[in-house]
Amino acid sequence: MELSRRTVLAGGFATLLGGTLVGCSSSMDTGSTKKNAGGNLALWCWPGGLGKSVLDDTVAHFPDQNIKYSEVGGDFKQKLLTTFNGGSSIPDITGVKGEDIASLLPQANRFVDLKTIGGDALLGDYLEWKVKQATTLDGKVLGIPIDIGPTALFYREDIFAAAGLPGDPAEVAEQLKTWDDFLAAGVELRKANPKAPIVADATDLYGTVVNQGTSRYIDKDNRFIGDQDHIRKAWDTAVKAITLKVDGRALGGSPDWNAGLDQGTVPTVTGAAWVALDIKAACKTSAGKWRVAATPSGPANFGGSFLTITKNAADPAAALEVIKYMLSADNQAKAFADAQIFPSAPAAYDKPQLKAADPFFGGQAPIEVFGPAAKNIPVAYEAPLDAAIAVHGIKLVQAGKKTSDAAWAEAVAKAKQIGKRQGVQ
Amino acid sequence: MTLTATTPTRPAGTAKPGRRRGIASYWRFYLALSPFYLIFLVFGLYPVASTILLAFQKWDGLGPRKLVGLQNFGFLIEDSTFWLSLWNTVVLFAMSTVPTLVIAMTLAVMLHSAVRFKGVYRIAYFIPNITSLVAAAIFFAAIFSTNFGLINSGLRALGLPTEDWLRQPWGIKIAISTMIVWQWAGYNTIIYLAGLQAIPTEQYEAAKVDGAGPFRTFFQITLPQLRPVVLFTVIMSTIGGLQTFTEPQVMVGNAGGTGQSGMTVVMYFYNQAFFNNDYGYAGAIALSIFLLVLLFTAINWRLLGGRGRR
């Protein structure tokens, strides 16, 4: 075994930095907007982002456009950014996920402002608050929403009824109007059934309450407002769930959460429409026992995505036609039937695919809850850096490591520090 | 470079190599070697250089880059999360490397003396190393989960109190380091085994004649003979351990879990770059990891006496 200091260090150097950061950076000039050649229309989306039948139908409907669809798995945003930086093979139309759109708004010059190619006429068909997410502060519209993620309260009717809580969705919505009502019901549920904490996870609850608000962590003047009352209210709600001992600590998607859904130790989920797929996948014995009711204290949005046209598109107007067809109310209803892609066009809510009763939810038609929720989601300004400086720290309270006030002070200080680095006042 | 046939032939035995031929005349060999160097240049050296450059810039991943001098490093020094992630990384490294190497050595010595099914054991020990990290991390998260986890079920069956592993700062570290031990013990076992097999049997026979017991034989013959192999595994573990990323990311999420106690430096760097779009700052963090690996390697080298063993 021959080892010299030099070879070892060189090896370490290569292993260390080799695979890390700059595989994804570039040396290209930004703003290179070489147009794609006409003839083919490249379309990018992630797996399951567009309904299969809708996609096939759209490709067939525009034979002249010769649509080339690429399903891009993995970290979609990262691959899109890398391609932008590379400067070639940039798609004409690309999907952008809801959680990424805010951070792409400052790069508006990479995308076509849909208003400049006659997209205004289309925007009225979609939910206003969702379009706003893809609108820059100076009014450029970068995307048409593919879908949205209105939240609701999924709950186990059998477990609620056994504990003397109402089982009927309308009654649940009536009695659990606010988070305080919800937590009070949780205390009752705990008395009757100690194994069924009403809050799946207090950390998730915190996020939901933040999403229900009309402001987030940064305001339009780029000032940090994450230490103000609207966030503190979300924090206190989550802490209340912990102190009332109705917090199940089963983080969404974790093994405990998955097993708990079917076994009754996670009797409720507050989540977006698409969470229904996860619940259905996890439940074998409890199918038919689930119901959907309105989210306590009002609906919120979680997820949802957009189709955008890049500056490289050979023919932006033709691309817009494709988007218009693909995201028509009829096609959105089809995509919902295909893959639970929840429509962003309210007209789709009256289509038979959405009105259908769902045996998993005991014959309830979930759209009766999600439809009104979708229309009433509050509009909150989401700054490009919002996700970066979100206030985290509930987990320390949850684990009993810190008092609520101490954890709050620490979390706010950390968020401010990141904000300061990124130029937030 | 231009020294070709005109270079006079030196007599053998002088300080410089005996004969010199021009690089050009070796072109076949260089051509044969070139794929590695070309690939290294594109995927190794260029990213390294670019990362170093990036550490002095501010870049959001798409817009123009701005030179900011040492600003990123200034932030690094006052960034409490960075120091926390550094501490976590070092603790995780210590908690995983020491058990890994002790277990690997024990297994290797046992395998070395075992007679039957050697090949089967070797494969069995090596399998964790080639298992998909993400799949393994999901599996370990399930083992350590609170209500339906294997460990807590075991504790419950024995009437012992259960622990909320993945929500307690120390529980998170134990879960992560357990997984690292599981994954790397077998790999190091195979390397130790190879080293063991290279020790001449005469030495053991001589020890036997001199009346040395198994422990004495191990500490006076096996271990000293294995020193370069141990050095190799320690350094490889250092490089790997200081770059721990996938295990905590899958087990406790991007934010690092309760009190960010599962946040490692590489995770922090990943979050800054690909989550917060702060590529310049991430470059600075990457450089700091590099310096850290350098420091630890140098320490290991001194401790294990790599000096002068050429």
mmCIF file of N, CA and C in Angstrom, chain A residues 98-163:
data_model
loop_
_atom_site.group_PDB
_atom_site.id
_atom_site.type_symbol
_atom_site.label_atom_id
_atom_site.label_comp_id
_atom_site.label_asym_id
_atom_site.label_seq_id
_atom_site.Cartn_x
_atom_site.Cartn_y
_atom_site.Cartn_z
ATOM 1 N N GLY A 98 -45.215 25.709 -8.278
ATOM 2 C CA GLY A 98 -45.690 26.822 -7.459
ATOM 3 C C GLY A 98 -44.666 27.300 -6.452
ATOM 4 N N GLU A 99 -43.894 26.358 -5.885
ATOM 5 C CA GLU A 99 -42.927 26.763 -4.854
ATOM 6 C C GLU A 99 -41.705 27.448 -5.464
ATOM 7 N N ASP A 100 -41.542 27.351 -6.779
ATOM 8 C CA ASP A 100 -40.379 27.964 -7.428
ATOM 9 C C ASP A 100 -40.705 29.282 -8.122
ATOM 10 N N ILE A 101 -41.980 29.534 -8.368
ATOM 11 C CA ILE A 101 -42.330 30.675 -9.217
ATOM 12 C C ILE A 101 -41.845 31.987 -8.608
ATOM 13 N N ALA A 102 -41.970 32.129 -7.265
ATOM 14 C CA ALA A 102 -41.579 33.397 -6.644
ATOM 15 C C ALA A 102 -40.104 33.693 -6.882
ATOM 16 N N SER A 103 -39.269 32.656 -6.799
ATOM 17 C CA SER A 103 -37.838 32.913 -6.950
ATOM 18 C C SER A 103 -37.458 33.138 -8.419
ATOM 19 N N LEU A 104 -38.375 32.818 -9.349
ATOM 20 C CA LEU A 104 -38.076 33.053 -10.763
ATOM 21 C C LEU A 104 -38.600 34.409 -11.259
ATOM 22 N N LEU A 105 -39.471 35.038 -10.460
ATOM 23 C CA LEU A 105 -40.023 36.325 -10.907
ATOM 24 C C LEU A 105 -38.937 37.362 -11.203
ATOM 25 N N PRO A 106 -37.846 37.408 -10.396
ATOM 26 C CA PRO A 106 -36.799 38.379 -10.745
ATOM 27 C C PRO A 106 -36.134 38.079 -12.088
ATOM 28 N N GLN A 107 -36.326 36.877 -12.614
ATOM 29 C CA GLN A 107 -35.744 36.523 -13.910
ATOM 30 C C GLN A 107 -36.772 36.676 -15.031
ATOM 31 N N ALA A 108 -37.676 37.627 -14.868
ATOM 32 C CA ALA A 108 -38.764 37.781 -15.832
ATOM 33 C C ALA A 108 -38.263 37.928 -17.263
ATOM 34 N N ASN A 109 -37.039 38.444 -17.432
ATOM 35 C CA ASN A 109 -36.530 38.647 -18.799
ATOM 36 C C ASN A 109 -36.236 37.338 -19.531
ATOM 37 N N ARG A 110 -36.288 36.228 -18.805
ATOM 38 C CA ARG A 110 -36.097 34.925 -19.444
ATOM 39 C C ARG A 110 -37.405 34.396 -20.030
ATOM 40 N N PHE A 111 -38.504 35.005 -19.623
ATOM 41 C CA PHE A 111 -39.815 34.505 -20.030
ATOM 42 C C PHE A 111 -40.566 35.556 -20.840
ATOM 43 N N VAL A 112 -41.539 35.075 -21.606
ATOM 44 C CA VAL A 112 -42.376 35.981 -22.369
ATOM 45 C C VAL A 112 -43.474 36.519 -21.446
ATOM 46 N N ASP A 113 -43.629 37.845 -21.436
ATOM 47 C CA ASP A 113 -44.759 38.428 -20.712
ATOM 48 C C ASP A 113 -46.015 38.107 -21.517
ATOM 49 N N LEU A 114 -46.875 37.271 -20.946
ATOM 50 C CA LEU A 114 -48.019 36.779 -21.713
ATOM 51 C C LEU A 114 -48.945 37.906 -22.164
ATOM 52 N N LYS A 115 -48.882 39.025 -21.437
ATOM 53 C CA LYS A 115 -49.737 40.151 -21.828
ATOM 54 C C LYS A 115 -49.319 40.729 -23.182
ATOM 55 N N THR A 116 -48.048 40.595 -23.506
ATOM 56 C CA THR A 116 -47.571 41.174 -24.766
ATOM 57 C C THR A 116 -47.994 40.350 -25.979
ATOM 58 N N ILE A 117 -48.446 39.126 -25.762
ATOM 59 C CA ILE A 117 -48.860 38.311 -26.904
ATOM 60 C C ILE A 117 -50.337 37.954 -26.813
ATOM 61 N N GLY A 118 -51.086 38.816 -26.152
ATOM 62 C CA GLY A 118 -52.532 38.649 -26.126
ATOM 63 C C GLY A 118 -53.041 37.657 -25.101
ATOM 64 N N GLY A 119 -52.249 37.419 -24.043
ATOM 65 C CA GLY A 119 -52.682 36.482 -23.008
ATOM 66 C C GLY A 119 -53.724 37.060 -22.071
ATOM 67 N N ASP A 120 -53.894 38.404 -22.086
ATOM 68 C CA ASP A 120 -54.852 39.051 -21.157
ATOM 69 C C ASP A 120 -56.229 38.418 -21.228
ATOM 70 N N ALA A 121 -56.641 38.150 -22.481
ATOM 71 C CA ALA A 121 -57.988 37.660 -22.700
ATOM 72 C C ALA A 121 -58.208 36.312 -21.998
ATOM 73 N N LEU A 122 -57.106 35.617 -21.781
ATOM 74 C CA LEU A 122 -57.177 34.270 -21.222
ATOM 75 C C LEU A 122 -57.238 34.281 -19.697
ATOM 76 N N LEU A 123 -56.590 35.307 -19.113
ATOM 77 C CA LEU A 123 -56.334 35.287 -17.671
ATOM 78 C C LEU A 123 -57.612 35.219 -16.844
ATOM 79 N N GLY A 124 -58.691 35.835 -17.363
ATOM 80 C CA GLY A 124 -59.949 35.864 -16.617
ATOM 81 C C GLY A 124 -60.535 34.481 -16.359
ATOM 82 N N ASP A 125 -60.106 33.486 -17.144
ATOM 83 C CA ASP A 125 -60.642 32.138 -16.971
ATOM 84 C C ASP A 125 -60.066 31.431 -15.751
ATOM 85 N N TYR A 126 -58.974 31.976 -15.216
ATOM 86 C CA TYR A 126 -58.282 31.286 -14.123
ATOM 87 C C TYR A 126 -58.430 32.061 -12.827
ATOM 88 N N LEU A 127 -58.198 31.344 -11.730
ATOM 89 C CA LEU A 127 -58.352 31.973 -10.424
ATOM 90 C C LEU A 127 -57.385 33.142 -10.286
ATOM 91 N N GLU A 128 -57.938 34.266 -9.858
ATOM 92 C CA GLU A 128 -57.160 35.500 -9.848
ATOM 93 C C GLU A 128 -55.941 35.412 -8.926
ATOM 94 N N TRP A 129 -56.147 34.827 -7.747
ATOM 95 C CA TRP A 129 -55.041 34.789 -6.778
ATOM 96 C C TRP A 129 -53.881 33.946 -7.294
ATOM 97 N N LYS A 130 -54.226 32.936 -8.102
ATOM 98 C CA LYS A 130 -53.164 32.053 -8.611
ATOM 99 C C LYS A 130 -52.370 32.759 -9.708
ATOM 100 N N VAL A 131 -53.090 33.473 -10.589
ATOM 101 C CA VAL A 131 -52.396 34.220 -11.646
ATOM 102 C C VAL A 131 -51.456 35.248 -11.018
ATOM 103 N N LYS A 132 -51.911 35.832 -9.896
ATOM 104 C CA LYS A 132 -51.104 36.840 -9.212
ATOM 105 C C LYS A 132 -49.747 36.293 -8.781
ATOM 106 N N GLN A 133 -49.711 35.003 -8.446
ATOM 107 C CA GLN A 133 -48.437 34.403 -8.030
ATOM 108 C C GLN A 133 -47.413 34.431 -9.154
ATOM 109 N N ALA A 134 -47.909 34.423 -10.402
ATOM 110 C CA ALA A 134 -46.987 34.423 -11.540
ATOM 111 C C ALA A 134 -46.868 35.810 -12.158
ATOM 112 N N THR A 135 -47.295 36.823 -11.416
ATOM 113 C CA THR A 135 -47.241 38.195 -11.919
ATOM 114 C C THR A 135 -46.160 38.961 -11.170
ATOM 115 N N THR A 136 -45.286 39.654 -11.909
ATOM 116 C CA THR A 136 -44.241 40.432 -11.234
ATOM 117 C C THR A 136 -44.851 41.695 -10.646
ATOM 118 N N LEU A 137 -44.087 42.352 -9.763
ATOM 119 C CA LEU A 137 -44.602 43.561 -9.120
ATOM 120 C C LEU A 137 -44.923 44.637 -10.149
ATOM 121 N N ASP A 138 -44.206 44.640 -11.301
ATOM 122 C CA ASP A 138 -44.510 45.646 -12.321
ATOM 123 C C ASP A 138 -45.508 45.129 -13.365
ATOM 124 N N GLY A 139 -46.186 44.016 -13.053
ATOM 125 C CA GLY A 139 -47.339 43.645 -13.855
ATOM 126 C C GLY A 139 -47.118 42.667 -15.001
ATOM 127 N N LYS A 140 -45.917 42.105 -15.141
ATOM 128 C CA LYS A 140 -45.703 41.104 -16.195
ATOM 129 C C LYS A 140 -46.283 39.771 -15.742
ATOM 130 N N VAL A 141 -47.015 39.111 -16.635
ATOM 131 C CA VAL A 141 -47.579 37.803 -16.303
ATOM 132 C C VAL A 141 -46.739 36.724 -16.985
ATOM 133 N N LEU A 142 -46.143 35.856 -16.183
ATOM 134 C CA LEU A 142 -45.211 34.876 -16.750
ATOM 135 C C LEU A 142 -45.837 33.512 -16.999
ATOM 136 N N GLY A 143 -46.953 33.223 -16.340
ATOM 137 C CA GLY A 143 -47.466 31.864 -16.483
ATOM 138 C C GLY A 143 -48.966 31.740 -16.347
ATOM 139 N N ILE A 144 -49.489 30.670 -16.966
ATOM 140 C CA ILE A 144 -50.896 30.312 -16.807
ATOM 141 C C ILE A 144 -50.918 29.113 -15.853
ATOM 142 N N PRO A 145 -51.754 29.174 -14.814
ATOM 143 C CA PRO A 145 -51.724 28.079 -13.833
ATOM 144 C C PRO A 145 -52.229 26.751 -14.405
ATOM 145 N N ILE A 146 -51.465 25.680 -14.169
ATOM 146 C CA ILE A 146 -51.902 24.333 -14.530
ATOM 147 C C ILE A 146 -52.887 23.846 -13.482
ATOM 148 N N ASP A 147 -52.491 23.979 -12.235
ATOM 149 C CA ASP A 147 -53.339 23.462 -11.154
ATOM 150 C C ASP A 147 -53.098 24.265 -9.883
ATOM 151 N N ILE A 148 -53.901 23.988 -8.889
ATOM 152 C CA ILE A 148 -53.759 24.654 -7.594
ATOM 153 C C ILE A 148 -53.848 23.585 -6.501
ATOM 154 N N GLY A 149 -53.615 24.006 -5.268
ATOM 155 C CA GLY A 149 -53.687 23.052 -4.161
ATOM 156 C C GLY A 149 -54.514 23.577 -3.002
ATOM 157 N N PRO A 150 -55.831 23.725 -3.195
ATOM 158 C CA PRO A 150 -56.653 24.216 -2.083
ATOM 159 C C PRO A 150 -56.663 23.191 -0.954
ATOM 160 N N THR A 151 -56.607 23.670 0.277
ATOM 161 C CA THR A 151 -56.569 22.740 1.401
ATOM 162 C C THR A 151 -57.968 22.445 1.926
ATOM 163 N N ALA A 152 -58.058 21.324 2.616
ATOM 164 C CA ALA A 152 -59.278 20.947 3.322
ATOM 165 C C ALA A 152 -58.865 20.113 4.519
ATOM 166 N N LEU A 153 -59.815 19.803 5.339
ATOM 167 C CA LEU A 153 -59.562 18.934 6.480
ATOM 168 C C LEU A 153 -60.030 17.529 6.117
ATOM 169 N N PHE A 154 -59.088 16.619 5.953
ATOM 170 C CA PHE A 154 -59.447 15.211 5.754
ATOM 171 C C PHE A 154 -59.553 14.592 7.147
ATOM 172 N N TYR A 155 -60.618 13.845 7.399
ATOM 173 C CA TYR A 155 -60.717 13.257 8.737
ATOM 174 C C TYR A 155 -61.396 11.905 8.692
ATOM 175 N N ARG A 156 -61.196 11.127 9.758
ATOM 176 C CA ARG A 156 -61.786 9.803 9.868
ATOM 177 C C ARG A 156 -63.147 9.942 10.535
ATOM 178 N N GLU A 157 -64.173 9.689 9.760
ATOM 179 C CA GLU A 157 -65.542 9.820 10.265
ATOM 180 C C GLU A 157 -65.776 8.874 11.440
ATOM 181 N N ASP A 158 -65.279 7.616 11.325
ATOM 182 C CA ASP A 158 -65.530 6.621 12.372
ATOM 183 C C ASP A 158 -64.901 7.030 13.699
ATOM 184 N N ILE A 159 -63.678 7.610 13.620
ATOM 185 C CA ILE A 159 -62.993 7.975 14.862
ATOM 186 C C ILE A 159 -63.646 9.198 15.502
ATOM 187 N N PHE A 160 -64.046 10.150 14.660
ATOM 188 C CA PHE A 160 -64.763 11.322 15.176
ATOM 189 C C PHE A 160 -66.063 10.889 15.859
ATOM 190 N N ALA A 161 -66.826 10.042 15.159
ATOM 191 C CA ALA A 161 -68.140 9.637 15.681
ATOM 192 C C ALA A 161 -67.992 8.865 16.985
ATOM 193 N N ALA A 162 -66.989 7.986 17.055
ATOM 194 C CA ALA A 162 -66.790 7.180 18.268
ATOM 195 C C ALA A 162 -66.468 8.053 19.472
ATOM 196 N N ALA A 163 -65.900 9.234 19.221
ATOM 197 C CA ALA A 163 -65.530 10.111 20.331
ATOM 198 C C ALA A 163 -66.598 11.154 20.615
#
